[in-house]
């Protein structure tokens, strides 16, 4: 029995591995004996034929929470498998077999290729790769040494910030949010000095001669070249006051305060869209109405959608399938003294909508969002999934016109396909990047940085 254990290496819950044949000298793996297969973060996967065999090219971001470093890889495909994730989703993945170095040992492992950008680790080491070789001690990590950022920079020759770059602030609330991390990484990769600015940590000095914006600790932000706002709805009022101060100092804001404020006012945004000749589902608006029946009838009766004006990401949105249900929901919202939107239900959309991402008057990516089973809301935050879709020239035209109507340089425009043609649902001034980048493999964050560079004529 002692010989059996002597032959095995003890590893922790996370270890640094290397894949020489993929030109990956270091990648941190989550060691998980509960997972059967191992997986490697991979994007831009393309297959080709070589000597009658299927091979794949793919890109890997080997450093956690960073897209600065990209390693282009190729390997022979040995299989395709349907893998069920911990969340229950099924995905068909390519499988490769390559040598892996761990400590002083090397052996071949099978890896499935998938986008792990939203995961904590860019690699997962499963039990098939461990069998007969490793023992796991879950209380420790990095048995064979940790990697400091400096050593990773040397290994991957991480680009430093070049002189002459812009100073760009990302005004948001959560530095760990995928979209915020991606924008900062994209800016740094292009040589700019990126600063995360927590909305709550900013405050301002109103003065006729020396107006200022300060950050926690007293740092003055007047020397920024640009600000990219990523504002959660609950912080709209305060964040817009900050943006107005930045604008008064001559600092470029990728979306300005007026445009954001308009987009967050659901009723005003729908009115603006209609003023610009854009079609929306028939909508009623009231504040705790007494004439509930008339409000229901004005949008064509049940089924219909009832929304709280202040709702976001699908919250405060209810489908009432019958008149009685609609009356119950509206009466419940009345007790909150709430502003209510009542909207016709587009049954033929079958729980699907389109998200067009518009930057500087151009649709740069589009996805179809599909509602989870038993759900009518297609929002990703409500369990919906994103998939590739080809939007029509008319849908692109409508999305661009909607962003222009709202005066937004960056917008997520949501449309629905109805029997009478495309209808606009909403224009979002801080659209999320994760769903659309994952589904399309488009680098949306870099396009946002390019829009800043273009406006400031930076080369």
XYZ file of C-alpha atoms in Angstrom:
459
model
C 0.000 0.000 0.000
C 2.828 2.435 0.770
C 4.251 1.887 -2.740
C 0.840 2.823 -4.154
C 0.865 6.188 -2.377
C 4.584 6.783 -3.017
C 3.921 6.730 -6.754
C 1.416 9.569 -6.535
C 2.048 13.295 -6.243
C 0.175 15.288 -3.636
C -1.407 18.408 -5.116
C -3.528 21.189 -3.687
C -6.855 22.659 -4.748
C -5.089 24.801 -7.367
C -1.782 24.266 -9.176
C 0.306 25.858 -11.915
C 0.575 23.715 -15.065
C 2.349 24.076 -18.394
C 1.529 22.879 -21.922
C 4.739 22.989 -23.999
C 3.090 21.899 -27.257
C 0.619 24.806 -26.953
C 3.306 27.369 -26.016
C 1.670 27.885 -22.621
C 4.458 28.029 -19.996
C 2.140 28.659 -17.032
C -1.595 28.466 -16.391
C -3.292 28.101 -13.021
C -5.704 25.171 -12.839
C -8.516 24.481 -10.426
C -8.006 20.893 -9.223
C -11.457 19.339 -8.992
C -11.868 15.615 -8.382
C -15.623 16.124 -8.611
C -15.297 16.918 -12.320
C -14.730 14.007 -14.688
C -13.123 15.879 -17.587
C -10.497 18.602 -17.757
C -11.138 21.819 -19.659
C -9.049 24.664 -21.038
C -10.179 28.221 -21.706
C -10.325 28.682 -25.491
C -11.946 31.207 -27.824
C -12.012 31.749 -31.598
C -12.030 27.993 -32.147
C -11.719 27.016 -35.824
C -11.203 23.549 -37.312
C -9.207 22.548 -40.388
C -7.920 19.388 -42.074
C -4.289 18.255 -41.943
C -3.207 14.906 -43.437
C -6.778 13.670 -43.264
C -7.158 14.553 -39.566
C -9.233 17.304 -37.947
C -7.196 19.959 -36.166
C -8.291 23.069 -34.292
C -6.806 26.526 -33.939
C -7.833 28.533 -30.888
C -6.754 31.419 -28.690
C -6.079 31.139 -24.959
C -5.961 33.871 -22.334
C -3.776 31.975 -19.826
C -3.703 34.571 -17.043
C -6.695 34.756 -14.729
C -8.947 37.827 -15.014
C -6.892 39.222 -17.867
C -7.089 39.359 -21.651
C -3.810 41.189 -22.090
C -1.994 37.987 -23.015
C -3.244 35.911 -25.937
C -1.593 32.636 -26.957
C -2.547 31.246 -30.377
C -2.610 27.442 -30.290
C -3.306 24.495 -32.528
C -3.839 20.829 -31.722
C -5.343 17.710 -33.244
C -8.988 17.106 -32.371
C -9.497 13.594 -31.025
C -13.199 13.781 -30.201
C -16.306 15.898 -29.734
C -18.308 15.460 -26.542
C -21.434 16.886 -24.976
C -20.400 18.191 -21.556
C -22.886 19.052 -18.804
C -21.735 22.000 -16.710
C -22.269 22.455 -12.969
C -25.207 24.752 -13.806
C -26.864 21.982 -15.833
C -26.193 23.469 -19.291
C -25.066 21.104 -22.048
C -22.408 22.118 -24.560
C -20.721 20.235 -27.415
C -16.955 20.690 -27.129
C -13.864 19.702 -29.092
C -11.420 17.444 -27.242
C -7.617 17.530 -27.634
C -4.852 15.417 -26.070
C -1.593 17.221 -25.198
C 1.344 16.791 -22.766
C 0.910 18.583 -19.437
C 3.729 19.471 -17.030
C 2.925 19.547 -13.316
C 5.832 19.815 -10.891
C 8.596 17.582 -12.254
C 6.278 15.221 -14.134
C 4.791 15.259 -17.644
C 1.956 13.155 -19.057
C -0.717 13.370 -21.733
C -4.124 14.704 -20.723
C -7.378 15.176 -22.572
C -8.809 18.697 -22.515
C -12.168 19.976 -23.673
C -12.059 23.458 -25.212
C -14.560 26.015 -23.908
C -14.819 29.690 -23.018
C -14.025 29.855 -19.281
C -13.666 33.634 -19.153
C -16.437 33.994 -16.585
C -14.907 31.269 -14.399
C -12.373 31.866 -11.643
C -9.746 29.657 -13.334
C -8.739 29.419 -16.978
C -8.254 25.661 -16.592
C -10.026 22.863 -14.746
C -8.122 19.658 -13.939
C -10.588 16.784 -13.627
C -10.213 13.292 -12.186
C -9.620 11.509 -15.544
C -6.294 13.363 -15.774
C -5.468 12.596 -12.133
C -6.256 8.873 -11.969
C -3.252 6.853 -10.829
C -1.043 9.953 -10.573
C -2.321 12.488 -8.048
C -3.671 12.766 -4.532
C -5.548 15.960 -3.683
C -5.229 17.823 -0.397
C -8.052 20.425 -0.596
C -6.640 22.479 2.288
C -3.514 23.585 0.393
C -2.695 25.116 -2.975
C 0.328 25.629 -5.254
C 2.406 22.735 -3.866
C 5.084 23.388 -6.485
C 5.299 27.137 -5.977
C 3.129 30.113 -6.826
C 3.643 32.470 -9.751
C 4.001 36.168 -9.064
C 2.678 38.710 -11.562
C 6.270 39.743 -12.310
C 7.248 36.222 -13.337
C 4.138 35.897 -15.498
C 4.972 39.205 -17.180
C 8.433 37.838 -17.997
C 7.079 34.512 -19.252
C 4.454 36.082 -21.480
C 6.218 39.394 -22.149
C 3.134 41.327 -20.976
C 3.029 44.716 -22.689
C 3.580 47.678 -20.405
C 1.624 50.902 -20.708
C 3.160 52.910 -23.514
C 3.965 56.583 -23.084
C 1.496 58.839 -24.797
C -1.558 56.786 -23.876
C -4.792 58.324 -22.670
C -5.989 58.502 -19.076
C -9.388 56.829 -19.079
C -11.656 56.341 -16.073
C -14.300 53.601 -15.888
C -17.069 55.012 -13.692
C -18.926 52.045 -12.189
C -19.687 50.220 -8.933
C -18.106 46.761 -9.155
C -14.501 46.332 -10.367
C -14.967 42.537 -10.595
C -17.885 42.715 -13.013
C -17.004 41.087 -16.357
C -17.819 44.169 -18.445
C -15.729 46.503 -16.290
C -12.740 44.148 -16.242
C -12.885 43.725 -20.009
C -12.957 47.457 -20.700
C -9.978 48.054 -18.419
C -8.030 45.170 -19.983
C -8.826 46.389 -23.506
C -7.663 49.919 -22.700
C -4.442 48.724 -21.061
C -3.735 46.445 -24.030
C -3.882 49.548 -26.261
C -1.425 51.417 -24.055
C -3.791 53.599 -22.049
C -3.761 54.291 -18.320
C -7.049 52.847 -17.099
C -8.522 53.788 -13.710
C -11.514 52.143 -12.066
C -13.612 54.823 -10.385
C -16.198 53.662 -7.880
C -19.187 56.007 -8.170
C -19.615 56.143 -4.392
C -15.984 57.165 -3.860
C -16.201 60.235 -6.108
C -17.189 63.681 -4.871
C -16.962 67.138 -6.346
C -16.102 70.734 -5.643
C -18.412 73.291 -7.231
C -16.497 76.515 -7.696
C -16.484 79.259 -10.335
C -12.684 79.330 -10.667
C -11.396 75.883 -9.607
C -14.101 73.211 -10.047
C -12.812 69.734 -9.212
C -13.747 66.075 -8.931
C -12.041 64.199 -6.101
C -11.649 60.499 -5.409
C -11.357 58.715 -2.073
C -8.124 59.825 -0.414
C -8.282 63.307 -1.945
C -6.944 62.418 -5.417
C -8.079 64.975 -8.004
C -9.454 63.518 -11.274
C -9.361 66.673 -13.395
C -6.511 65.292 -15.547
C -8.560 62.453 -17.068
C -8.930 62.461 -20.848
C -12.117 60.430 -20.920
C -14.671 58.615 -18.783
C -16.543 55.447 -19.741
C -19.708 55.302 -17.608
C -21.021 51.886 -16.553
C -23.780 52.951 -14.208
C -26.167 50.668 -12.361
C -29.757 51.974 -12.230
C -29.737 52.621 -8.470
C -26.819 55.060 -8.916
C -28.212 56.936 -11.935
C -28.940 60.259 -10.222
C -25.599 60.635 -8.427
C -23.539 59.254 -11.313
C -25.155 61.686 -13.744
C -24.237 64.617 -11.490
C -20.630 63.377 -11.595
C -20.751 63.062 -15.371
C -22.050 66.619 -15.681
C -19.059 67.772 -13.640
C -16.651 65.805 -15.841
C -18.301 67.313 -18.931
C -17.986 70.844 -17.522
C -14.239 70.202 -17.086
C -13.941 69.292 -20.777
C -13.473 65.570 -20.085
C -15.046 63.399 -22.789
C -17.742 60.982 -21.561
C -18.456 58.081 -23.909
C -22.156 58.361 -23.001
C -23.096 61.752 -21.596
C -25.252 62.528 -18.576
C -28.328 63.692 -20.531
C -28.386 60.592 -22.753
C -28.036 58.240 -19.777
C -30.737 60.011 -17.780
C -33.117 59.798 -20.758
C -32.413 56.117 -21.311
C -33.112 55.316 -17.649
C -36.531 56.983 -17.816
C -38.499 54.170 -19.487
C -41.454 56.367 -20.395
C -39.356 59.246 -21.746
C -37.245 56.858 -23.799
C -40.353 55.296 -25.377
C -41.702 58.781 -26.149
C -38.397 59.734 -27.789
C -38.411 56.589 -29.916
C -41.945 57.330 -31.100
C -40.991 60.954 -31.874
C -38.311 59.579 -34.204
C -40.771 57.350 -36.058
C -39.743 54.089 -34.419
C -42.345 51.421 -33.625
C -42.857 50.007 -30.121
C -45.422 47.575 -28.681
C -48.627 49.432 -27.764
C -48.050 50.774 -24.265
C -50.157 52.337 -21.534
C -48.819 54.334 -18.598
C -50.442 55.281 -15.319
C -49.836 56.010 -11.671
C -51.960 53.649 -9.557
C -54.905 53.949 -11.977
C -58.538 53.707 -10.967
C -59.635 52.814 -14.510
C -57.908 49.443 -14.555
C -60.221 47.952 -17.194
C -59.707 50.860 -19.594
C -55.933 50.642 -19.146
C -56.041 46.935 -20.033
C -58.274 47.520 -23.041
C -56.137 50.337 -24.469
C -53.291 47.881 -25.154
C -55.527 45.216 -26.673
C -56.462 43.269 -23.555
C -54.869 40.165 -22.071
C -52.382 38.621 -22.333
C -50.269 41.655 -21.565
C -47.076 42.724 -19.794
C -47.133 44.827 -16.638
C -43.893 46.626 -15.723
C -42.790 48.792 -12.851
C -41.270 51.923 -14.337
C -38.201 51.543 -12.132
C -37.582 47.862 -12.981
C -34.398 46.593 -14.667
C -32.870 43.338 -15.968
C -36.331 41.785 -16.147
C -37.202 42.589 -12.517
C -40.599 44.141 -11.853
C -41.947 42.638 -15.095
C -44.999 40.343 -14.997
C -46.910 38.500 -17.727
C -50.653 38.563 -17.072
C -52.279 35.902 -19.241
C -55.904 36.753 -18.439
C -57.856 39.916 -17.732
C -58.420 38.780 -14.155
C -54.697 38.187 -13.670
C -53.910 41.598 -15.193
C -56.335 43.300 -12.820
C -54.759 41.488 -9.855
C -51.223 42.500 -10.815
C -52.151 46.125 -11.507
C -54.073 46.347 -8.240
C -51.075 44.874 -6.387
C -48.805 47.503 -7.922
C -51.364 50.177 -6.974
C -50.719 49.419 -3.317
C -47.099 50.463 -3.901
C -48.236 53.806 -5.337
C -46.052 52.862 -8.301
C -45.744 54.153 -11.839
C -46.934 51.344 -14.093
C -46.326 50.508 -17.753
C -48.812 48.135 -19.402
C -47.693 46.731 -22.738
C -49.135 44.408 -25.343
C -47.698 40.883 -25.286
C -46.129 39.799 -28.591
C -46.962 36.106 -28.484
C -45.334 35.274 -31.825
C -41.907 36.276 -30.448
C -41.984 32.997 -28.446
C -39.831 34.320 -25.599
C -37.074 35.627 -27.878
C -35.676 39.082 -28.442
C -32.694 40.642 -30.226
C -29.894 42.630 -28.640
C -27.985 44.831 -31.088
C -24.830 46.403 -29.680
C -24.350 49.837 -31.252
C -21.095 51.795 -31.012
C -20.592 55.115 -32.782
C -23.562 54.635 -35.101
C -22.721 51.081 -36.154
C -24.086 47.683 -35.093
C -20.917 45.847 -34.070
C -22.534 42.632 -32.798
C -25.960 41.055 -32.379
C -27.382 38.146 -30.420
C -30.736 36.520 -29.943
C -31.715 36.096 -26.314
C -33.904 33.076 -25.614
C -35.958 32.815 -22.443
C -35.461 29.892 -20.076
C -38.147 27.152 -20.217
C -41.368 28.382 -18.638
C -40.127 31.996 -18.679
C -41.210 34.808 -21.011
C -38.361 37.220 -20.210
C -35.309 36.676 -22.401
C -32.932 38.620 -20.111
C -29.655 36.794 -19.448
C -30.013 37.800 -15.768
C -33.315 35.903 -15.658
C -31.790 32.643 -16.896
C -32.083 33.318 -20.618
C -29.349 32.226 -23.010
C -27.595 34.077 -25.805
C -27.137 32.649 -29.274
C -25.835 33.868 -32.607
C -28.347 35.453 -34.931
C -28.245 37.211 -38.293
C -30.165 40.455 -38.047
C -31.721 42.022 -41.108
C -30.674 45.301 -42.677
C -33.950 46.788 -41.419
C -33.275 45.654 -37.853
C -29.789 47.181 -38.018
C -31.241 50.435 -39.342
C -33.769 50.561 -36.504
C -31.104 49.837 -33.857
C -28.823 52.584 -35.182
C -31.707 55.061 -35.403
C -32.773 54.209 -31.836
C -29.287 54.803 -30.420
C -29.139 58.103 -32.315
C -32.589 59.111 -31.027
C -31.298 58.613 -27.479
C -27.987 60.343 -28.330
C -26.047 57.320 -27.069
C -22.610 56.543 -28.498
C -22.768 53.073 -26.891
C -26.114 51.315 -26.622
C -27.672 47.908 -26.275
C -30.823 48.094 -28.378
C -33.452 45.433 -27.696
C -35.935 44.528 -30.417
C -38.627 41.918 -30.835
C -39.837 40.315 -34.050
C -43.598 40.655 -34.472
C -46.025 39.855 -37.274
C -46.057 43.566 -38.114
C -42.256 43.846 -38.211
C -39.502 44.684 -35.709
C -40.604 46.510 -32.550
C -38.329 48.325 -30.109
C -38.414 47.256 -26.488
C -35.634 49.228 -24.800
C -32.374 51.101 -25.316
C -29.779 50.363 -22.637
C -27.021 52.901 -21.939
C -24.782 50.440 -20.012
C -25.246 47.169 -21.904
C -23.453 44.105 -20.537
C -20.583 42.616 -22.523
C -20.389 39.060 -21.245
C -23.316 37.457 -23.073
C -22.624 39.116 -26.412
C -18.823 38.687 -26.351
C -19.149 35.032 -25.366
C -21.749 34.254 -28.036
C -20.118 36.196 -30.892
C -16.384 36.113 -30.015
C -16.371 39.827 -30.862
C -14.025 42.078 -28.864
C -16.647 44.672 -27.953
C -14.518 46.219 -25.202
C -11.755 47.149 -27.666
C -14.323 48.738 -29.964
C -15.430 50.940 -27.075
C -11.819 52.029 -26.513
C -11.498 52.713 -30.255
C -14.554 54.994 -30.033
C -12.816 57.009 -27.301
C -9.602 57.193 -29.350
C -11.537 58.338 -32.421
C -13.348 61.095 -30.531
C -10.077 62.375 -28.985
C -8.164 61.911 -32.275
C -5.628 59.689 -30.519
C -3.296 57.664 -32.731
